[in-house]
Amino acid sequence: MSASEIDAALREQLPSLWRFARWLARDPHAADDLVQAAMERAITRWAGRRDEQALRPWLFAIVYRQFLDGQRRSQRYAGLLTRLGIAGAESQPSAEREFLARSTLEAMQRLPVEQRSLLLWISVEGLSYQEVAEILQVPIGTVMSRLSRARQALRRLSDGETSAPALRLLK
């Protein structure tokens, strides 16, 4: 594949990646940074792709993993600052949890990242269960059960329940 073909293929995926990154980061500027970092990673690892036909799931996986890595880094940094006595623990309750869900979008924002990602990939982006299973590197049955729990949690939040949805991560 030539450089211009790679560029065109990546540009075609940008709107979906930005939309997904905005849902993850909940901040347009952080989402832009996330997509840029993911694009850099995709370009540097282009030759190592396993499946030529699975560009979209591969890019979603990169954005998702970049987001999770950033979350882990910020948690480690906050923990370090707390241990050094430079900053206090930032465990303020979210305002979202104190109010009833007013719409599906508000409820969606309150879901855990893992559940929100599943719903976005399958319901909004139209990825197949198999593609999502490849992104998360889990069996397809695991994707189906996680999706079922995510849909239940979204229904509960849409009905006005304020408790945090339960999520079990298994690999």
mmCIF file of C-alpha atoms in Angstrom:
data_model
loop_
_atom_site.group_PDB
_atom_site.id
_atom_site.type_symbol
_atom_site.label_atom_id
_atom_site.label_comp_id
_atom_site.label_asym_id
_atom_site.label_seq_id
_atom_site.Cartn_x
_atom_site.Cartn_y
_atom_site.Cartn_z
ATOM 1 C CA MET A 1 0.000 0.000 0.000
ATOM 2 C CA SER A 2 1.379 3.412 -0.922
ATOM 3 C CA ALA A 3 1.638 6.316 1.519
ATOM 4 C CA SER A 4 -1.262 8.115 -0.163
ATOM 5 C CA GLU A 5 -3.466 5.010 0.087
ATOM 6 C CA ILE A 6 -2.617 4.634 3.785
ATOM 7 C CA ASP A 7 -3.382 8.325 4.312
ATOM 8 C CA ALA A 8 -6.737 7.988 2.547
ATOM 9 C CA ALA A 9 -7.666 4.865 4.509
ATOM 10 C CA LEU A 10 -6.843 6.540 7.829
ATOM 11 C CA ARG A 11 -8.630 9.788 6.933
ATOM 12 C CA GLU A 12 -11.768 7.839 6.099
ATOM 13 C CA GLN A 13 -11.879 6.474 9.657
ATOM 14 C CA LEU A 14 -11.249 9.800 11.440
ATOM 15 C CA PRO A 15 -14.898 10.854 11.988
ATOM 16 C CA SER A 16 -15.772 7.559 13.677
ATOM 17 C CA LEU A 17 -12.603 7.602 15.756
ATOM 18 C CA TRP A 18 -13.185 11.201 16.882
ATOM 19 C CA ARG A 19 -16.779 10.407 17.813
ATOM 20 C CA PHE A 20 -15.663 7.382 19.822
ATOM 21 C CA ALA A 21 -12.811 9.294 21.481
ATOM 22 C CA ARG A 22 -15.193 12.105 22.491
ATOM 23 C CA TRP A 23 -17.443 9.564 24.189
ATOM 24 C CA LEU A 24 -14.486 8.059 26.005
ATOM 25 C CA ALA A 25 -12.734 11.256 27.041
ATOM 26 C CA ARG A 26 -15.834 13.440 27.443
ATOM 27 C CA ASP A 27 -13.698 16.381 26.400
ATOM 28 C CA PRO A 28 -13.177 17.470 22.774
ATOM 29 C CA HIS A 29 -9.574 18.564 23.348
ATOM 30 C CA ALA A 30 -8.623 15.344 25.110
ATOM 31 C CA ALA A 31 -10.400 13.394 22.345
ATOM 32 C CA ASP A 32 -8.361 15.182 19.681
ATOM 33 C CA ASP A 33 -5.164 14.325 21.545
ATOM 34 C CA LEU A 34 -6.305 10.731 21.900
ATOM 35 C CA VAL A 35 -7.049 10.356 18.183
ATOM 36 C CA GLN A 36 -3.746 11.989 17.262
ATOM 37 C CA ALA A 37 -1.821 9.606 19.522
ATOM 38 C CA ALA A 38 -3.745 6.675 18.065
ATOM 39 C CA MET A 39 -3.010 7.788 14.496
ATOM 40 C CA GLU A 40 0.691 8.094 15.303
ATOM 41 C CA ARG A 41 0.658 4.603 16.778
ATOM 42 C CA ALA A 42 -1.247 3.214 13.779
ATOM 43 C CA ILE A 43 1.200 4.724 11.309
ATOM 44 C CA THR A 44 4.262 3.476 13.187
ATOM 45 C CA ARG A 45 2.793 -0.024 13.495
ATOM 46 C CA TRP A 46 1.177 -0.216 10.054
ATOM 47 C CA ALA A 47 3.436 -3.015 8.866
ATOM 48 C CA GLY A 48 2.571 -5.136 11.913
ATOM 49 C CA ARG A 49 -1.165 -5.323 11.239
ATOM 50 C CA ARG A 50 -2.495 -8.854 11.212
ATOM 51 C CA ASP A 51 -5.601 -8.452 9.079
ATOM 52 C CA GLU A 52 -5.588 -6.136 6.079
ATOM 53 C CA GLN A 53 -9.410 -6.078 5.976
ATOM 54 C CA ALA A 54 -9.910 -5.182 9.654
ATOM 55 C CA LEU A 55 -8.601 -1.608 9.636
ATOM 56 C CA ARG A 56 -11.570 -0.107 11.461
ATOM 57 C CA PRO A 57 -11.576 -2.526 14.455
ATOM 58 C CA TRP A 58 -7.789 -2.251 14.659
ATOM 59 C CA LEU A 59 -8.006 1.560 14.884
ATOM 60 C CA PHE A 60 -10.800 1.396 17.462
ATOM 61 C CA ALA A 61 -8.663 -0.975 19.515
ATOM 62 C CA ILE A 62 -5.732 1.446 19.369
ATOM 63 C CA VAL A 63 -7.899 4.395 20.490
ATOM 64 C CA TYR A 64 -9.398 2.305 23.290
ATOM 65 C CA ARG A 65 -6.034 1.055 24.518
ATOM 66 C CA GLN A 66 -4.521 4.561 24.307
ATOM 67 C CA PHE A 67 -7.421 5.840 26.427
ATOM 68 C CA LEU A 68 -6.989 3.092 29.034
ATOM 69 C CA ASP A 69 -3.232 3.682 29.157
ATOM 70 C CA GLY A 70 -3.829 7.402 29.704
ATOM 71 C CA GLN A 71 -6.289 6.656 32.502
ATOM 72 C CA ARG A 72 -3.790 4.374 34.222
ATOM 73 C CA ARG A 73 -1.032 6.973 33.879
ATOM 74 C CA SER A 74 -3.200 9.705 35.376
ATOM 75 C CA GLN A 75 -4.240 7.446 38.269
ATOM 76 C CA ARG A 76 -0.606 6.584 39.012
ATOM 77 C CA TYR A 77 0.332 10.264 38.827
ATOM 78 C CA ALA A 78 -2.535 11.290 41.138
ATOM 79 C CA GLY A 79 -1.558 8.518 43.561
ATOM 80 C CA LEU A 80 2.034 9.682 43.545
ATOM 81 C CA LEU A 81 0.984 13.276 44.247
ATOM 82 C CA THR A 82 -1.239 12.087 47.091
ATOM 83 C CA ARG A 83 1.563 10.028 48.657
ATOM 84 C CA LEU A 84 3.895 12.998 48.399
ATOM 85 C CA GLY A 85 1.295 15.219 50.062
ATOM 86 C CA ILE A 86 1.177 17.592 47.081
ATOM 87 C CA ALA A 87 -2.481 17.023 46.247
ATOM 88 C CA GLY A 88 -5.457 15.485 48.010
ATOM 89 C CA ALA A 89 -7.373 12.489 46.798
ATOM 90 C CA GLU A 90 -9.838 13.489 44.131
ATOM 91 C CA SER A 91 -12.803 11.316 45.010
ATOM 92 C CA GLN A 92 -15.636 13.804 44.789
ATOM 93 C CA PRO A 93 -18.990 12.292 43.969
ATOM 94 C CA SER A 94 -20.108 12.879 40.432
ATOM 95 C CA ALA A 95 -23.059 15.207 39.906
ATOM 96 C CA GLU A 96 -24.302 12.763 37.292
ATOM 97 C CA ARG A 97 -24.927 10.165 40.001
ATOM 98 C CA GLU A 98 -27.006 12.560 42.086
ATOM 99 C CA PHE A 99 -29.590 13.387 39.412
ATOM 100 C CA LEU A 100 -31.986 11.134 37.561
ATOM 101 C CA ALA A 101 -31.076 10.243 34.016
ATOM 102 C CA ARG A 102 -33.039 12.607 31.720
ATOM 103 C CA SER A 103 -32.244 11.020 28.402
ATOM 104 C CA THR A 104 -30.483 8.056 26.872
ATOM 105 C CA LEU A 105 -27.422 10.153 26.097
ATOM 106 C CA GLU A 106 -27.090 11.295 29.698
ATOM 107 C CA ALA A 107 -27.527 7.715 30.847
ATOM 108 C CA MET A 108 -24.942 6.574 28.297
ATOM 109 C CA GLN A 109 -22.411 9.041 29.664
ATOM 110 C CA ARG A 110 -22.861 7.567 33.117
ATOM 111 C CA LEU A 111 -22.052 4.039 32.048
ATOM 112 C CA PRO A 112 -18.564 2.680 32.723
ATOM 113 C CA VAL A 113 -16.124 3.112 29.863
ATOM 114 C CA GLU A 114 -16.186 -0.599 29.051
ATOM 115 C CA GLN A 115 -19.983 -0.718 28.756
ATOM 116 C CA ARG A 116 -20.199 2.582 26.903
ATOM 117 C CA SER A 117 -17.546 1.403 24.461
ATOM 118 C CA LEU A 118 -19.409 -1.824 23.746
ATOM 119 C CA LEU A 119 -22.671 0.012 23.116
ATOM 120 C CA LEU A 120 -20.965 2.567 20.873
ATOM 121 C CA TRP A 121 -19.065 0.003 18.838
ATOM 122 C CA ILE A 122 -22.060 -2.230 18.236
ATOM 123 C CA SER A 123 -25.039 0.150 18.258
ATOM 124 C CA VAL A 124 -23.547 3.326 16.828
ATOM 125 C CA GLU A 125 -20.553 2.248 14.761
ATOM 126 C CA GLY A 126 -22.137 -0.985 13.535
ATOM 127 C CA LEU A 127 -19.209 -3.290 14.307
ATOM 128 C CA SER A 128 -19.977 -6.990 14.481
ATOM 129 C CA TYR A 129 -19.651 -8.984 17.684
ATOM 130 C CA GLN A 130 -16.649 -10.725 16.140
ATOM 131 C CA GLU A 131 -14.897 -7.416 15.409
ATOM 132 C CA VAL A 132 -15.496 -6.227 18.984
ATOM 133 C CA ALA A 133 -14.224 -9.563 20.295
ATOM 134 C CA GLU A 134 -11.020 -9.012 18.320
ATOM 135 C CA ILE A 135 -10.648 -5.457 19.672
ATOM 136 C CA LEU A 136 -11.031 -6.616 23.279
ATOM 137 C CA GLN A 137 -9.217 -9.916 22.683
ATOM 138 C CA VAL A 138 -11.996 -11.944 24.327
ATOM 139 C CA PRO A 139 -14.331 -14.688 23.071
ATOM 140 C CA ILE A 140 -17.467 -13.606 21.200
ATOM 141 C CA GLY A 141 -19.670 -15.029 23.988
ATOM 142 C CA THR A 142 -17.988 -12.673 26.445
ATOM 143 C CA VAL A 143 -18.822 -9.739 24.186
ATOM 144 C CA MET A 144 -22.444 -10.863 24.030
ATOM 145 C CA SER A 145 -22.790 -11.195 27.818
ATOM 146 C CA ARG A 146 -21.034 -7.869 28.461
ATOM 147 C CA LEU A 147 -23.287 -6.212 25.911
ATOM 148 C CA SER A 148 -26.351 -7.654 27.625
ATOM 149 C CA ARG A 149 -25.200 -6.254 30.981
ATOM 150 C CA ALA A 150 -24.431 -2.879 29.378
ATOM 151 C CA ARG A 151 -27.921 -2.709 27.878
ATOM 152 C CA GLN A 152 -29.473 -3.598 31.241
ATOM 153 C CA ALA A 153 -27.434 -0.905 32.974
ATOM 154 C CA LEU A 154 -28.441 1.645 30.347
ATOM 155 C CA ARG A 155 -32.120 0.707 30.820
ATOM 156 C CA ARG A 156 -31.808 1.093 34.600
ATOM 157 C CA LEU A 157 -30.170 4.489 34.241
ATOM 158 C CA SER A 158 -32.724 5.613 31.672
ATOM 159 C CA ASP A 159 -35.472 4.653 34.124
ATOM 160 C CA GLY A 160 -33.947 6.945 36.717
ATOM 161 C CA GLU A 161 -32.029 4.597 38.984
ATOM 162 C CA THR A 162 -29.044 6.387 40.455
ATOM 163 C CA SER A 163 -26.945 3.438 41.579
ATOM 164 C CA ALA A 164 -23.787 2.713 39.612
ATOM 165 C CA PRO A 165 -24.189 -0.198 37.193
ATOM 166 C CA ALA A 166 -22.311 -3.328 38.171
ATOM 167 C CA LEU A 167 -19.572 -4.525 35.846
ATOM 168 C CA ARG A 168 -17.331 -7.498 36.175
ATOM 169 C CA LEU A 169 -14.184 -7.570 34.090
ATOM 170 C CA LEU A 170 -12.996 -11.032 33.202
ATOM 171 C CA LYS A 171 -10.359 -12.039 30.740
#
